[in-house]
Amino acid sequence: MPDDGHGHAELLATQLADAEAQRDGLAQSVAALRAARGSTFDDDEHDPEGSTLSLEQARESALLASAERRVAELVAAQRRLADGTFGVCEVCGRTIPAGRTAARPEATRCVPCIGARPGR
Ligand SMILES: [Zn+2]
């Protein structure tokens, strides 16, 4: 893994390991909930426990999706670090301040560009 001299490679590796551990944990709990729900699936509508399980499953699935997205973002950031485009805003092309990439190494936009386009 090449580094840019600011420790981003190490930071990304650490955060990626954390994100992957979180994702794996969530994947397990989603699978466990699915298995638990499978036995009560038939009368989900009338079974209070079944609907609690499906709510829980929806919540865990959403967390899992966001953990997967974070893993993908961190992997993409490692790729940018490797090809030399790390830390460059994808919108305006300016350098993202090191303070920001240290806090969020997966960031692909500088703060003003994030502000200009909410929802990302
Ligand atoms: Zn920008």
Tab-separated table of C-alpha atoms and ligand atoms in Angstrom:
chain	number	residue	atom	x	y	z
A	1	MET	CA	0.000	0.000	0.000
A	2	PRO	CA	1.625	3.280	-1.075
A	3	ASP	CA	1.368	6.210	1.284
A	4	ASP	CA	1.091	9.913	0.569
A	5	GLY	CA	3.240	10.893	3.510
A	6	HIS	CA	0.303	11.872	5.702
A	7	GLY	CA	-0.455	8.482	7.187
A	8	HIS	CA	-3.633	8.092	5.188
A	9	ALA	CA	-2.804	4.563	4.077
A	10	GLU	CA	-2.545	3.403	7.667
A	11	LEU	CA	-5.632	5.366	8.665
A	12	LEU	CA	-7.620	3.835	5.810
A	13	ALA	CA	-6.414	0.336	6.626
A	14	THR	CA	-7.450	0.752	10.265
A	15	GLN	CA	-10.835	2.212	9.429
A	16	LEU	CA	-11.450	-0.398	6.755
A	17	ALA	CA	-10.721	-3.194	9.233
A	18	ASP	CA	-13.185	-1.615	11.688
A	19	ALA	CA	-15.834	-1.122	9.006
A	20	GLU	CA	-15.438	-4.713	7.813
A	21	ALA	CA	-15.737	-6.046	11.368
A	22	GLN	CA	-18.870	-3.967	11.871
A	23	ARG	CA	-20.317	-5.121	8.559
A	24	ASP	CA	-19.601	-8.778	9.366
A	25	GLY	CA	-21.221	-8.435	12.780
A	26	LEU	CA	-24.320	-6.861	11.254
A	27	ALA	CA	-24.449	-9.470	8.503
A	28	GLN	CA	-24.485	-12.156	11.187
A	29	SER	CA	-27.233	-10.499	13.152
A	30	VAL	CA	-29.331	-9.949	10.017
A	31	ALA	CA	-28.890	-13.628	9.147
A	32	ALA	CA	-29.842	-14.624	12.703
A	33	LEU	CA	-32.934	-12.417	12.604
A	34	ARG	CA	-33.903	-13.827	9.243
A	35	ALA	CA	-33.584	-17.343	10.624
A	36	ALA	CA	-35.600	-16.417	13.723
A	37	ARG	CA	-38.239	-14.778	11.602
A	38	GLY	CA	-38.398	-17.686	9.207
A	39	SER	CA	-40.129	-19.816	11.830
A	40	THR	CA	-42.796	-17.186	12.496
A	41	PHE	CA	-43.107	-15.864	8.982
A	42	ASP	CA	-46.495	-17.433	8.241
A	43	ASP	CA	-48.483	-15.239	10.584
A	44	ASP	CA	-46.219	-12.261	10.729
A	45	GLU	CA	-49.229	-9.934	10.508
A	46	HIS	CA	-50.842	-11.304	13.655
A	47	ASP	CA	-47.811	-12.274	15.652
A	48	PRO	CA	-46.474	-9.387	17.739
A	49	GLU	CA	-43.136	-11.091	18.096
A	50	GLY	CA	-42.935	-11.590	14.351
A	51	SER	CA	-43.517	-7.925	13.622
A	52	THR	CA	-40.944	-6.903	16.230
A	53	LEU	CA	-38.507	-9.189	14.510
A	54	SER	CA	-39.261	-7.717	11.116
A	55	LEU	CA	-38.788	-4.181	12.460
A	56	GLU	CA	-35.534	-5.225	14.016
A	57	GLN	CA	-34.543	-6.901	10.783
A	58	ALA	CA	-35.321	-3.762	8.779
A	59	ARG	CA	-33.251	-1.669	11.173
A	60	GLU	CA	-30.307	-4.059	11.131
A	61	SER	CA	-30.529	-4.351	7.342
A	62	ALA	CA	-30.320	-0.558	7.048
A	63	LEU	CA	-27.277	-0.528	9.333
A	64	LEU	CA	-25.749	-3.322	7.295
A	65	ALA	CA	-26.327	-1.395	4.068
A	66	SER	CA	-24.617	1.662	5.510
A	67	ALA	CA	-21.710	-0.442	6.813
A	68	GLU	CA	-21.327	-1.966	3.345
A	69	ARG	CA	-21.363	1.490	1.804
A	70	ARG	CA	-18.650	2.610	4.208
A	71	VAL	CA	-16.488	-0.405	3.350
A	72	ALA	CA	-16.919	0.421	-0.351
A	73	GLU	CA	-16.039	4.091	0.260
A	74	LEU	CA	-12.909	3.180	2.172
A	75	VAL	CA	-11.850	0.704	-0.525
A	76	ALA	CA	-12.425	3.430	-3.134
A	77	ALA	CA	-10.321	5.825	-1.042
A	78	GLN	CA	-7.484	3.291	-0.963
A	79	ARG	CA	-7.724	3.084	-4.741
A	80	ARG	CA	-7.533	6.881	-5.014
A	81	LEU	CA	-4.520	6.864	-2.725
A	82	ALA	CA	-2.883	4.286	-5.007
A	83	ASP	CA	-3.578	6.228	-8.202
A	84	GLY	CA	-2.730	9.634	-6.757
A	85	THR	CA	-6.175	11.228	-6.793
A	86	PHE	CA	-6.708	10.896	-3.061
A	87	GLY	CA	-7.616	14.141	-1.314
A	88	VAL	CA	-8.817	15.875	-4.480
A	89	CYS	CA	-12.414	17.059	-4.449
A	90	GLU	CA	-14.387	15.208	-7.134
A	91	VAL	CA	-16.568	18.259	-7.727
A	92	CYS	CA	-14.285	21.301	-7.831
A	93	GLY	CA	-10.920	19.562	-8.195
A	94	ARG	CA	-9.367	21.437	-5.289
A	95	THR	CA	-7.321	19.739	-2.632
A	96	ILE	CA	-9.411	18.634	0.317
A	97	PRO	CA	-7.809	20.038	3.500
A	98	ALA	CA	-5.688	17.465	5.333
A	99	GLY	CA	-7.677	18.046	8.517
A	100	ARG	CA	-10.773	16.775	6.748
A	101	THR	CA	-9.172	13.744	5.138
A	102	ALA	CA	-7.663	12.871	8.521
A	103	ALA	CA	-11.157	12.872	10.047
A	104	ARG	CA	-12.903	11.273	7.062
A	105	PRO	CA	-10.347	9.639	4.759
A	106	GLU	CA	-13.195	8.350	2.566
A	107	ALA	CA	-14.315	11.912	1.791
A	108	THR	CA	-14.519	12.622	-1.929
A	109	ARG	CA	-15.619	16.252	-1.658
A	110	CYS	CA	-14.423	19.334	0.140
A	111	VAL	CA	-16.740	20.864	2.736
A	112	PRO	CA	-18.116	23.636	0.491
A	113	CYS	CA	-19.024	21.088	-2.208
A	114	ILE	CA	-20.740	18.836	0.344
A	115	GLY	CA	-22.667	21.883	1.509
A	116	ALA	CA	-23.643	22.688	-2.067
A	117	ARG	CA	-25.028	19.220	-2.604
A	118	PRO	CA	-26.697	17.864	0.492
A	119	GLY	CA	-27.677	14.236	0.739
A	120	ARG	CA	-24.283	12.751	0.212
B	1	ZN	ZN	-14.933	20.900	-3.811
